[in-house]
GROMACS .gro file of C-alpha atoms in nm:
model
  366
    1UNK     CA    1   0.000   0.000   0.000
    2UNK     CA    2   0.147   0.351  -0.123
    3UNK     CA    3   0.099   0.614   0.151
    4UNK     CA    4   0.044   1.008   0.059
    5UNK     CA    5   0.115   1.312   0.226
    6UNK     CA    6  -0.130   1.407   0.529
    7UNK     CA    7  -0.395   1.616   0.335
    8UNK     CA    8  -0.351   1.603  -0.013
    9UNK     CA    9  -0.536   1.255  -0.113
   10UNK     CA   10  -0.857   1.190  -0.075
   11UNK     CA   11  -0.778   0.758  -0.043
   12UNK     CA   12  -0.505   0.558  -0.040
   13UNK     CA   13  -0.425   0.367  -0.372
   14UNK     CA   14  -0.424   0.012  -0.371
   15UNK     CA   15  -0.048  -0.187  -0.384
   16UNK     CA   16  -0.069  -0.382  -0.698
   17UNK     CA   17   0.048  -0.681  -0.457
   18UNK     CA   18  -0.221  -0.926  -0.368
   19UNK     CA   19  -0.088  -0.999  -0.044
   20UNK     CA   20  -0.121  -0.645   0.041
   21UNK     CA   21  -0.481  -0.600  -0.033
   22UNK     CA   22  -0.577  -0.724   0.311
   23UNK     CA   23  -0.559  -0.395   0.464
   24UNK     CA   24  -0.776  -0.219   0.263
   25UNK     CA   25  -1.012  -0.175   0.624
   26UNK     CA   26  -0.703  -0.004   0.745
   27UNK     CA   27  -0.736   0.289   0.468
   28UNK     CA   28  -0.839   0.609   0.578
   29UNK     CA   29  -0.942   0.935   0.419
   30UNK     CA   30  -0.694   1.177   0.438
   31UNK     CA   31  -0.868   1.454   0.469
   32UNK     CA   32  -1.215   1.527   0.635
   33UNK     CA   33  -1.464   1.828   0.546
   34UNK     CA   34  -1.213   2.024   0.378
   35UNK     CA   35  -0.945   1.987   0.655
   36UNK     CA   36  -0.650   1.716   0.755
   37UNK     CA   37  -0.786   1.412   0.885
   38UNK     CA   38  -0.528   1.371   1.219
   39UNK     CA   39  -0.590   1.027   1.273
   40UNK     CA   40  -0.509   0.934   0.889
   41UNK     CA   41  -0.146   0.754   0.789
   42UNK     CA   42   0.100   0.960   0.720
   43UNK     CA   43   0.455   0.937   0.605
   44UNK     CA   44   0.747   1.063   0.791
   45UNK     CA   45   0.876   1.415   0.734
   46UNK     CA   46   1.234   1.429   0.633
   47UNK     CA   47   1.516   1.461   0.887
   48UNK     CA   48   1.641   1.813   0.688
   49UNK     CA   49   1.454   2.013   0.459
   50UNK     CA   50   1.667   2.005   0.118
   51UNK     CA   51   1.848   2.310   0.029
   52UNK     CA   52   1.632   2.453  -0.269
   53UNK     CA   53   1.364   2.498   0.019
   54UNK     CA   54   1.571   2.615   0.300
   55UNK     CA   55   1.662   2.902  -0.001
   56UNK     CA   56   1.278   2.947  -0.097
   57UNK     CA   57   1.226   2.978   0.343
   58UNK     CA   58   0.987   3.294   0.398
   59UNK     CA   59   1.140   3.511   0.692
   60UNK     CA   60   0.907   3.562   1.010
   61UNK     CA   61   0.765   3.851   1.053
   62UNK     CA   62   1.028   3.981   1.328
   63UNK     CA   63   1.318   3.904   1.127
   64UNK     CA   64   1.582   4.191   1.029
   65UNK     CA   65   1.486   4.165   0.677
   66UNK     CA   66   1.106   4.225   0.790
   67UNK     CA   67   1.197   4.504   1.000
   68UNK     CA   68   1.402   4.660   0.745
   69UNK     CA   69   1.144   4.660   0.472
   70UNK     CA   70   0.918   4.886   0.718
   71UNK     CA   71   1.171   5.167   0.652
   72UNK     CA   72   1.075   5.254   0.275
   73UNK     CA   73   0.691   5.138   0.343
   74UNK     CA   74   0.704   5.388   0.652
   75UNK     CA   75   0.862   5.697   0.434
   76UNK     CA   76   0.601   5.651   0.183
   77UNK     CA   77   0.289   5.631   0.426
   78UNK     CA   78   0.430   5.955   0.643
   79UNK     CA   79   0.485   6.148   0.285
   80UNK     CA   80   0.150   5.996   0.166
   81UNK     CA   81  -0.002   6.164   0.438
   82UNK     CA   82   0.182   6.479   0.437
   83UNK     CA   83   0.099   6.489   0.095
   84UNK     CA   84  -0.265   6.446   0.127
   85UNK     CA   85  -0.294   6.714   0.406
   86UNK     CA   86  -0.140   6.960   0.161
   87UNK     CA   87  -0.352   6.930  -0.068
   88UNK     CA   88  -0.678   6.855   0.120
   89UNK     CA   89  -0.608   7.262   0.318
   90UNK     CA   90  -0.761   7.526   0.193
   91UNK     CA   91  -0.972   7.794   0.275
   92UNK     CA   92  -1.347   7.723   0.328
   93UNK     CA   93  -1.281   7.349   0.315
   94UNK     CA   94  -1.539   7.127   0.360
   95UNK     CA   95  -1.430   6.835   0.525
   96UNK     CA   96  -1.162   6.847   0.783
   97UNK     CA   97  -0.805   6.729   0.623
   98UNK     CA   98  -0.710   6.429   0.827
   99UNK     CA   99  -1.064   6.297   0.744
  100UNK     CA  100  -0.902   6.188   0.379
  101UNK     CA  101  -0.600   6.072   0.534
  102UNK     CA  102  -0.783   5.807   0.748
  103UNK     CA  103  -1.006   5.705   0.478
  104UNK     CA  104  -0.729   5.646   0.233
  105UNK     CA  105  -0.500   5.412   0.495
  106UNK     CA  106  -0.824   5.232   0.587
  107UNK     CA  107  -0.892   5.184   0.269
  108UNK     CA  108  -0.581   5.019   0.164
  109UNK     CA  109  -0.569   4.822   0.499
  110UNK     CA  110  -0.910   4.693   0.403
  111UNK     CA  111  -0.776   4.590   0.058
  112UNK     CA  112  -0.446   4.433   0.193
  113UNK     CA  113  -0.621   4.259   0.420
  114UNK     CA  114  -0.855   4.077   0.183
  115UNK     CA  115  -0.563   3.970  -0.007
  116UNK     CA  116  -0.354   3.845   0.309
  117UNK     CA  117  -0.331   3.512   0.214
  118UNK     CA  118  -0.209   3.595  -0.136
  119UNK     CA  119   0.071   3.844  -0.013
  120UNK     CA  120   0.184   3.631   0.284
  121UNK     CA  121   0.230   3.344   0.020
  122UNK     CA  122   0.436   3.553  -0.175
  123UNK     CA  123   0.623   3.743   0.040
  124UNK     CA  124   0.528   3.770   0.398
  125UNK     CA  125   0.744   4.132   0.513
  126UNK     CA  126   0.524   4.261   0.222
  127UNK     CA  127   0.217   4.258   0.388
  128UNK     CA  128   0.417   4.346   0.678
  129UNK     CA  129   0.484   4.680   0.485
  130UNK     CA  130   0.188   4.771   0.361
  131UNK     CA  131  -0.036   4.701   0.666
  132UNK     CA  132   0.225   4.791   0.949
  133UNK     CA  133   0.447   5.046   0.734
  134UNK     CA  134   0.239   5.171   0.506
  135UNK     CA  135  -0.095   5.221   0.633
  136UNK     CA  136  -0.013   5.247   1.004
  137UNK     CA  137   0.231   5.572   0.910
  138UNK     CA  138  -0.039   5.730   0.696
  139UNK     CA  139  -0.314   5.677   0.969
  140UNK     CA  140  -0.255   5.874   1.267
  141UNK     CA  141  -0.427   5.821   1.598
  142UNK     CA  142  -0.258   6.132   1.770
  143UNK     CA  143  -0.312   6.354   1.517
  144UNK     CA  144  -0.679   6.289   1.519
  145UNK     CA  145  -0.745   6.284   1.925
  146UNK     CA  146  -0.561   6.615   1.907
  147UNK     CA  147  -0.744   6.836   1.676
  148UNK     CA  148  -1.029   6.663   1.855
  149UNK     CA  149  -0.934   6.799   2.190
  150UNK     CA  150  -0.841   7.166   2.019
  151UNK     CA  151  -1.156   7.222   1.872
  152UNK     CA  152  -1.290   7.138   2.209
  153UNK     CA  153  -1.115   7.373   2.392
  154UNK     CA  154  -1.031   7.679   2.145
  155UNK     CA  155  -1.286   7.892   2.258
  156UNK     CA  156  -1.125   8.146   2.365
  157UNK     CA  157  -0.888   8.167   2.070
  158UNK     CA  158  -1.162   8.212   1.825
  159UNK     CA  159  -1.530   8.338   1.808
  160UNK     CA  160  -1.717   8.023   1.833
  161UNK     CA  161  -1.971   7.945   2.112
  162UNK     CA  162  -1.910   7.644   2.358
  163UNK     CA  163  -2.204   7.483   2.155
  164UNK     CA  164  -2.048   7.540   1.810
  165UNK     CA  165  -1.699   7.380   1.945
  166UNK     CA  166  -1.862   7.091   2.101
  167UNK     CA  167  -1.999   7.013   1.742
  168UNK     CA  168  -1.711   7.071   1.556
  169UNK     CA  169  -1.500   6.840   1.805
  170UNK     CA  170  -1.807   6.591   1.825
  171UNK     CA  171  -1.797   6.586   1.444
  172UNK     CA  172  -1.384   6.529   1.366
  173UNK     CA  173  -1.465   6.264   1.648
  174UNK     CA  174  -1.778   6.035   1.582
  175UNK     CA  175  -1.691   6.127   1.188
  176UNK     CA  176  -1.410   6.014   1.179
  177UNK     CA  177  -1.416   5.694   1.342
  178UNK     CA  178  -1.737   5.613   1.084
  179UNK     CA  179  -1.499   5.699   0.777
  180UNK     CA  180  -1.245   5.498   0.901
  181UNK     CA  181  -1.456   5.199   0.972
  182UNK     CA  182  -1.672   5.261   0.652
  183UNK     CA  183  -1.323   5.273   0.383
  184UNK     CA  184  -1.196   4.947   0.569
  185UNK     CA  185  -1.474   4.769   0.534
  186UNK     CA  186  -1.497   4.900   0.149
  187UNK     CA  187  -1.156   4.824   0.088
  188UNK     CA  188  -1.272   4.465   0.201
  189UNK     CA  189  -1.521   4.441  -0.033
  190UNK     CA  190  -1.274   4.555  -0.329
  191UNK     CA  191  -1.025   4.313  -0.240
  192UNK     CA  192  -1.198   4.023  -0.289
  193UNK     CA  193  -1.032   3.891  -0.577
  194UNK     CA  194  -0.854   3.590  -0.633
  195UNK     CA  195  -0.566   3.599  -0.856
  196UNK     CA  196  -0.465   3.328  -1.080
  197UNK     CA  197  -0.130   3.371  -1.033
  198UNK     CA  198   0.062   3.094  -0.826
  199UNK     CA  199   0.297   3.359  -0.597
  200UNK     CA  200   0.611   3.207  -0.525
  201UNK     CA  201   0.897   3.372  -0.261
  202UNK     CA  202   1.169   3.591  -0.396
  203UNK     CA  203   1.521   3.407  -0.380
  204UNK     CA  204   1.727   3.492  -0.093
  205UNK     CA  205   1.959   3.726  -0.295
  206UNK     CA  206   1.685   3.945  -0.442
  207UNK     CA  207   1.535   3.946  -0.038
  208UNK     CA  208   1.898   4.048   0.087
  209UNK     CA  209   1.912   4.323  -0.235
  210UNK     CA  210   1.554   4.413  -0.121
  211UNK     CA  211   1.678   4.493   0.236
  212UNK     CA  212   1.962   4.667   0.162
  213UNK     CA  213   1.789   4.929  -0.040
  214UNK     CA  214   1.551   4.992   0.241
  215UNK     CA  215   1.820   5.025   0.457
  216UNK     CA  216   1.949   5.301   0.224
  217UNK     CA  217   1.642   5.478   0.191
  218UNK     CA  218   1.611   5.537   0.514
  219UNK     CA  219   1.974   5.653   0.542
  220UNK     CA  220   1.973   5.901   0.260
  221UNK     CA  221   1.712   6.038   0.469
  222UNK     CA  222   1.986   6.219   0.692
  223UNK     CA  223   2.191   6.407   0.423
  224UNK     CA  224   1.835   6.523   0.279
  225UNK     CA  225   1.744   6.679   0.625
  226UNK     CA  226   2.079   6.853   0.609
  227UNK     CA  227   2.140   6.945   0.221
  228UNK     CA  228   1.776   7.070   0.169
  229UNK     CA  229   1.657   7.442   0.254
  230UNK     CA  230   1.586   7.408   0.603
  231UNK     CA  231   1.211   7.529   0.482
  232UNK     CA  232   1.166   7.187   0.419
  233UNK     CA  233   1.254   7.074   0.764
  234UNK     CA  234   0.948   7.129   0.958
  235UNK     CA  235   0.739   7.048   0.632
  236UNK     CA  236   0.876   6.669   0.558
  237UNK     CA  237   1.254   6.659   0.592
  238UNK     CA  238   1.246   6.601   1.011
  239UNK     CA  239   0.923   6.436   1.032
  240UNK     CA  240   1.106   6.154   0.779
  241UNK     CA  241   1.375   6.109   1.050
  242UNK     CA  242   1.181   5.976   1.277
  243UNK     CA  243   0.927   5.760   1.057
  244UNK     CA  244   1.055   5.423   1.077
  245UNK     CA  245   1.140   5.434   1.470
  246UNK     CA  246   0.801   5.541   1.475
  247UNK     CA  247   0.655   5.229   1.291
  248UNK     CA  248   0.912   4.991   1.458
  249UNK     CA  249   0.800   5.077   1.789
  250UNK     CA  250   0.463   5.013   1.722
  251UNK     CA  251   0.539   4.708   1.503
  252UNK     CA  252   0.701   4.590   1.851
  253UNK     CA  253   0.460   4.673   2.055
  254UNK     CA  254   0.192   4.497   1.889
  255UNK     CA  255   0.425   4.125   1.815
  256UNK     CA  256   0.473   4.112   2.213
  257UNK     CA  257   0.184   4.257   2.330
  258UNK     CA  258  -0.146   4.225   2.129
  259UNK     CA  259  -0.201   3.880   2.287
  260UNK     CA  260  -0.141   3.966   2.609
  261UNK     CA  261  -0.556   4.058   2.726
  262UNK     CA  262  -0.813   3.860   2.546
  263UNK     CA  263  -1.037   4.075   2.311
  264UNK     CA  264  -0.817   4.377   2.371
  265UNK     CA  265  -0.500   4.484   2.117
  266UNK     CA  266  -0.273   4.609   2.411
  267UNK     CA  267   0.008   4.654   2.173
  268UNK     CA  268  -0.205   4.896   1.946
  269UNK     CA  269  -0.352   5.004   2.225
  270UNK     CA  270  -0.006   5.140   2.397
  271UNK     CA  271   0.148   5.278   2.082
  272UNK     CA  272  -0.178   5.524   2.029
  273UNK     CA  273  -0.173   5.614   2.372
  274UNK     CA  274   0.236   5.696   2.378
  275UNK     CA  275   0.180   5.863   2.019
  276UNK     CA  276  -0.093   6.083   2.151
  277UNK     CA  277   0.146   6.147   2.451
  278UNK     CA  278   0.437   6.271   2.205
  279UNK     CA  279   0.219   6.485   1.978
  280UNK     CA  280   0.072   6.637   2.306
  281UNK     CA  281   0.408   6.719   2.410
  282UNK     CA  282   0.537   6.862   2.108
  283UNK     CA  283   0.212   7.089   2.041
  284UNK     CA  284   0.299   7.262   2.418
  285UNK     CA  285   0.672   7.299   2.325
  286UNK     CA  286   0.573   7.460   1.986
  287UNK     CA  287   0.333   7.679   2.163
  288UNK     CA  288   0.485   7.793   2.513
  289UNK     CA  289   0.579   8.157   2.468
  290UNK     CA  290   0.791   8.109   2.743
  291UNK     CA  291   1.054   7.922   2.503
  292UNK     CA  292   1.229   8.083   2.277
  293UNK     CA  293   1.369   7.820   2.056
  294UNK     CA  294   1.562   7.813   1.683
  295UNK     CA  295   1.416   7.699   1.370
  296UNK     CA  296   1.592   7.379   1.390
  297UNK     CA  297   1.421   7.311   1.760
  298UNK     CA  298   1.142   7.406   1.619
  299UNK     CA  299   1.159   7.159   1.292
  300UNK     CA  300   1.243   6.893   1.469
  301UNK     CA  301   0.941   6.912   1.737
  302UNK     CA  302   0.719   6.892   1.453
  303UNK     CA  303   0.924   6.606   1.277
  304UNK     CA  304   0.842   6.444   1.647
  305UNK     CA  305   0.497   6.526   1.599
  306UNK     CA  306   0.430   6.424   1.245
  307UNK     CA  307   0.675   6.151   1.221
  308UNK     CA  308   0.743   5.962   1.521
  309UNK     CA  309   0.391   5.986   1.726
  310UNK     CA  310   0.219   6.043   1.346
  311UNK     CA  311   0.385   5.662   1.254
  312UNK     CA  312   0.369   5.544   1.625
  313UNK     CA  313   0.002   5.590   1.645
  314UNK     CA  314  -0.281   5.454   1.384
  315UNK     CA  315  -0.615   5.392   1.266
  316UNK     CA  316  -0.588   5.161   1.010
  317UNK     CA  317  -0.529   4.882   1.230
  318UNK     CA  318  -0.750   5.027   1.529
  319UNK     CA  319  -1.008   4.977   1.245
  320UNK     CA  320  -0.905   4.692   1.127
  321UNK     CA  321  -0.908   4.524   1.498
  322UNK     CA  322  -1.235   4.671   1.551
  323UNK     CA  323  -1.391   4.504   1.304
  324UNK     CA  324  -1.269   4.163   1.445
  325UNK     CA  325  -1.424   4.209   1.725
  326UNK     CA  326  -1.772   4.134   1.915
  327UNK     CA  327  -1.970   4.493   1.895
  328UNK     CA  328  -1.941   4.460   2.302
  329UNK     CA  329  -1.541   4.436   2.279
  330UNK     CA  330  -1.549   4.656   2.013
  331UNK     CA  331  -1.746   4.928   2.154
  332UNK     CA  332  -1.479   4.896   2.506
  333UNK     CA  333  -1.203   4.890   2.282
  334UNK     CA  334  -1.314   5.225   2.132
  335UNK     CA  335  -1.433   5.368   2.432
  336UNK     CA  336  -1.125   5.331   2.624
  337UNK     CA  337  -0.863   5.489   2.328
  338UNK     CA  338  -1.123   5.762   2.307
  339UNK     CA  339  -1.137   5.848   2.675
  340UNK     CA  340  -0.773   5.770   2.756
  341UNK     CA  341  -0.630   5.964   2.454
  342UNK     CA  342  -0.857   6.303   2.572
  343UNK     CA  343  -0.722   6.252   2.888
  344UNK     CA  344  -0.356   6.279   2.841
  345UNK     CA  345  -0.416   6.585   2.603
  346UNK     CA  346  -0.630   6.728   2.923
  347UNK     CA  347  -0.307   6.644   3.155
  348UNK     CA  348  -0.020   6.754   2.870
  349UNK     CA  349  -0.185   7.029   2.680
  350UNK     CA  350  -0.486   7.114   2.929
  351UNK     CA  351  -0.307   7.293   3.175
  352UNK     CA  352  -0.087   7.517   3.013
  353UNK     CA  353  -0.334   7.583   2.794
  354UNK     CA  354  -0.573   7.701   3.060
  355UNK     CA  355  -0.336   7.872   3.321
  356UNK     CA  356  -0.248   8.114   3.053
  357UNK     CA  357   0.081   7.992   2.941
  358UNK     CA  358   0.012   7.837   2.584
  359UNK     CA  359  -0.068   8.087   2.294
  360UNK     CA  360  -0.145   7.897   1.982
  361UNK     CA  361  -0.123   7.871   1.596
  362UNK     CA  362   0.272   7.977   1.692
  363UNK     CA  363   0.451   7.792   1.378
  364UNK     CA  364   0.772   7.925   1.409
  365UNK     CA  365   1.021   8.058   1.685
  366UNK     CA  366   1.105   8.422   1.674
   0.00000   0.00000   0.00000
């Protein structure tokens, strides 16, 4: 009697021997339903792999050459979204800028994700990139539970009513989270395609070319932040220093701790929280007219702002997380970013804002 791989036959085929075809009542079906049948024959796997597949091996998701491949996925999302915001601002705007940046990365999250399987055949630091990198450092948490939190409390800045600024913070807030939640799920719905196209993994030399130009890209980021007009600075150049760090961290913080509380993405969870802390930090330093400060200070606060906390911190995979879950998990999970978030900003921003020491809208030192 021939044996077969666990899985991949339906029934054993019969041994042309005659003296073997008294244990046909030991045949089994090898698979069940759709799914390995455990308690079928199977024949032994091989001592050592041989070393065509050891070369065709995928790298795990916390390998060096995964974690390098977030650098150029992270630059793009951060300059994506700086991108967008320029050219989403303008007077009399109708929608609120980072409204388009959310429902682009949610949108492409919701696309990636339908296509998981195919990406993660073919190379699985690519998915990595686009969900974790890409995505996650166009999305930004922070950003959003800031300007929330501003248009809360800018009363006395501008000529709107407490009523009026409770609806425009309400609005960026409840808005927001619906736009997210509604391009994820659309980006779902697009990305439910299946390709004809058997993927196979890159050979280890074009991986190892791969990494090193990632590696580079994130490099040549240094010499542009000192060779370009230092206009640039506060506008992309800093913010694209700290973009992969950014990324990383969170990238970290969700491998060791998103498992850690059942029905509750601690990792994300931490890095939106620690974002929202940096970007609340950064918006007091920018705005305390007690500190005078250079250009260069003042470039790189904003590159913390934009690119660190702006790729720490995201709402493509809040969404996508969301959407996993029971509406009662779902609902806590949402609850407690919202609340938390607006209560660091009340702690960081909150109380020099209100004892008189923060005077906003100050984009540059004198």
């Amino acid at each position: 009697m021939e044996l077969t791989r666990l899985g991949y036959e339906t029934r054993l085929q019969r041994s042309p021997d005659p003296s073997l075809n008294g244990l046909h009542e030991l045949e089994r079906c090898l698979t069940t339903g759709g799914e390995p049948n455990p308690t079928a024959p199977r024949t032994p796997e091989p001592e050592e792999e041989p070393q065509a597949r050891k070369e065709l091996a995928p790298p795990g998701i916390l390998s060096p050459e995964a974690i390098v491949l977030l650098a150029p996925f992270s630059i793009f999302g951060l300059l994506a979204r700086l991108g967008i915001e320029a050219i989403t601002t303008y007077s009399n705007q109708s929608v609120f800028t980072l409204a388009w940046v959310q429902a682009v990365g949610c949108l492409v999250m919701g696309i990636a994700q339908s296509q998981k399987t195919y990406i993660m055949a073919f190379y699985p630091p690519l998915y990595l990139g686009i969900t974790t990198g890409f995505c996650g450092s166009l999305t930004t948490f922070a950003g959003w539970q800031r300007d929330v939190f501003i248009a809360w409390t800018n009363k006395p800045f501008n000529e709107a009513s407490g009523w009026q600024s409770f609806i425009d913070g309400a609005t960026r807030l409840l808005f927001t989270q619906a736009i997210s939640m509604g391009s994820f799920l659309l980006g779902l719905s697009i990305g439910h395609h299946e390709f004809q196209v058997t993927p196979s993994i890159p050979p280890r030399k074009l991986r190892l070319l791969i990494a090193v130009v990632s590696l580079l890209a994130y490099i040549a980021c240094f010499p542009l932040f000192f060779l370009l007009s230092p206009s640039y600075r506060s506008m992309a150049t800093a913010a694209l220093l700290f973009s992969w760090p950014g990324s990383l961290t969170r990238h970290l913080f969700g491998s060791f701790l998103n498992a850690r509380v059942p029905h509750f993405p601690l990792g994300t969870f931490l890095s939106n929280m620690l974002g929202t802390c940096v970007t609340s930090v950064a918006y007091v330093l920018q705005n305390l007219d007690a500190i005078h400060c250079n250009i260069t200070a003042m470039a790189l606060l904003q590159g913390l702002s934009d690119g660190y906390a702006g790729c720490l911190s995201t709402v493509s995979t809040y969404a996508a997380e969301v959407n996993l879950m029971s509406r009662r998990h779902g609902w806590r999970y949402v609850l407690a970013s919202w609340i938390t978030a607006q209560l660091i900003l009340v702690l960081i921003v909150g109380s020099p804002k209100w004892s008189g020491h923060l005077t906003p809208n100050i984009t540059s030192c004198s």
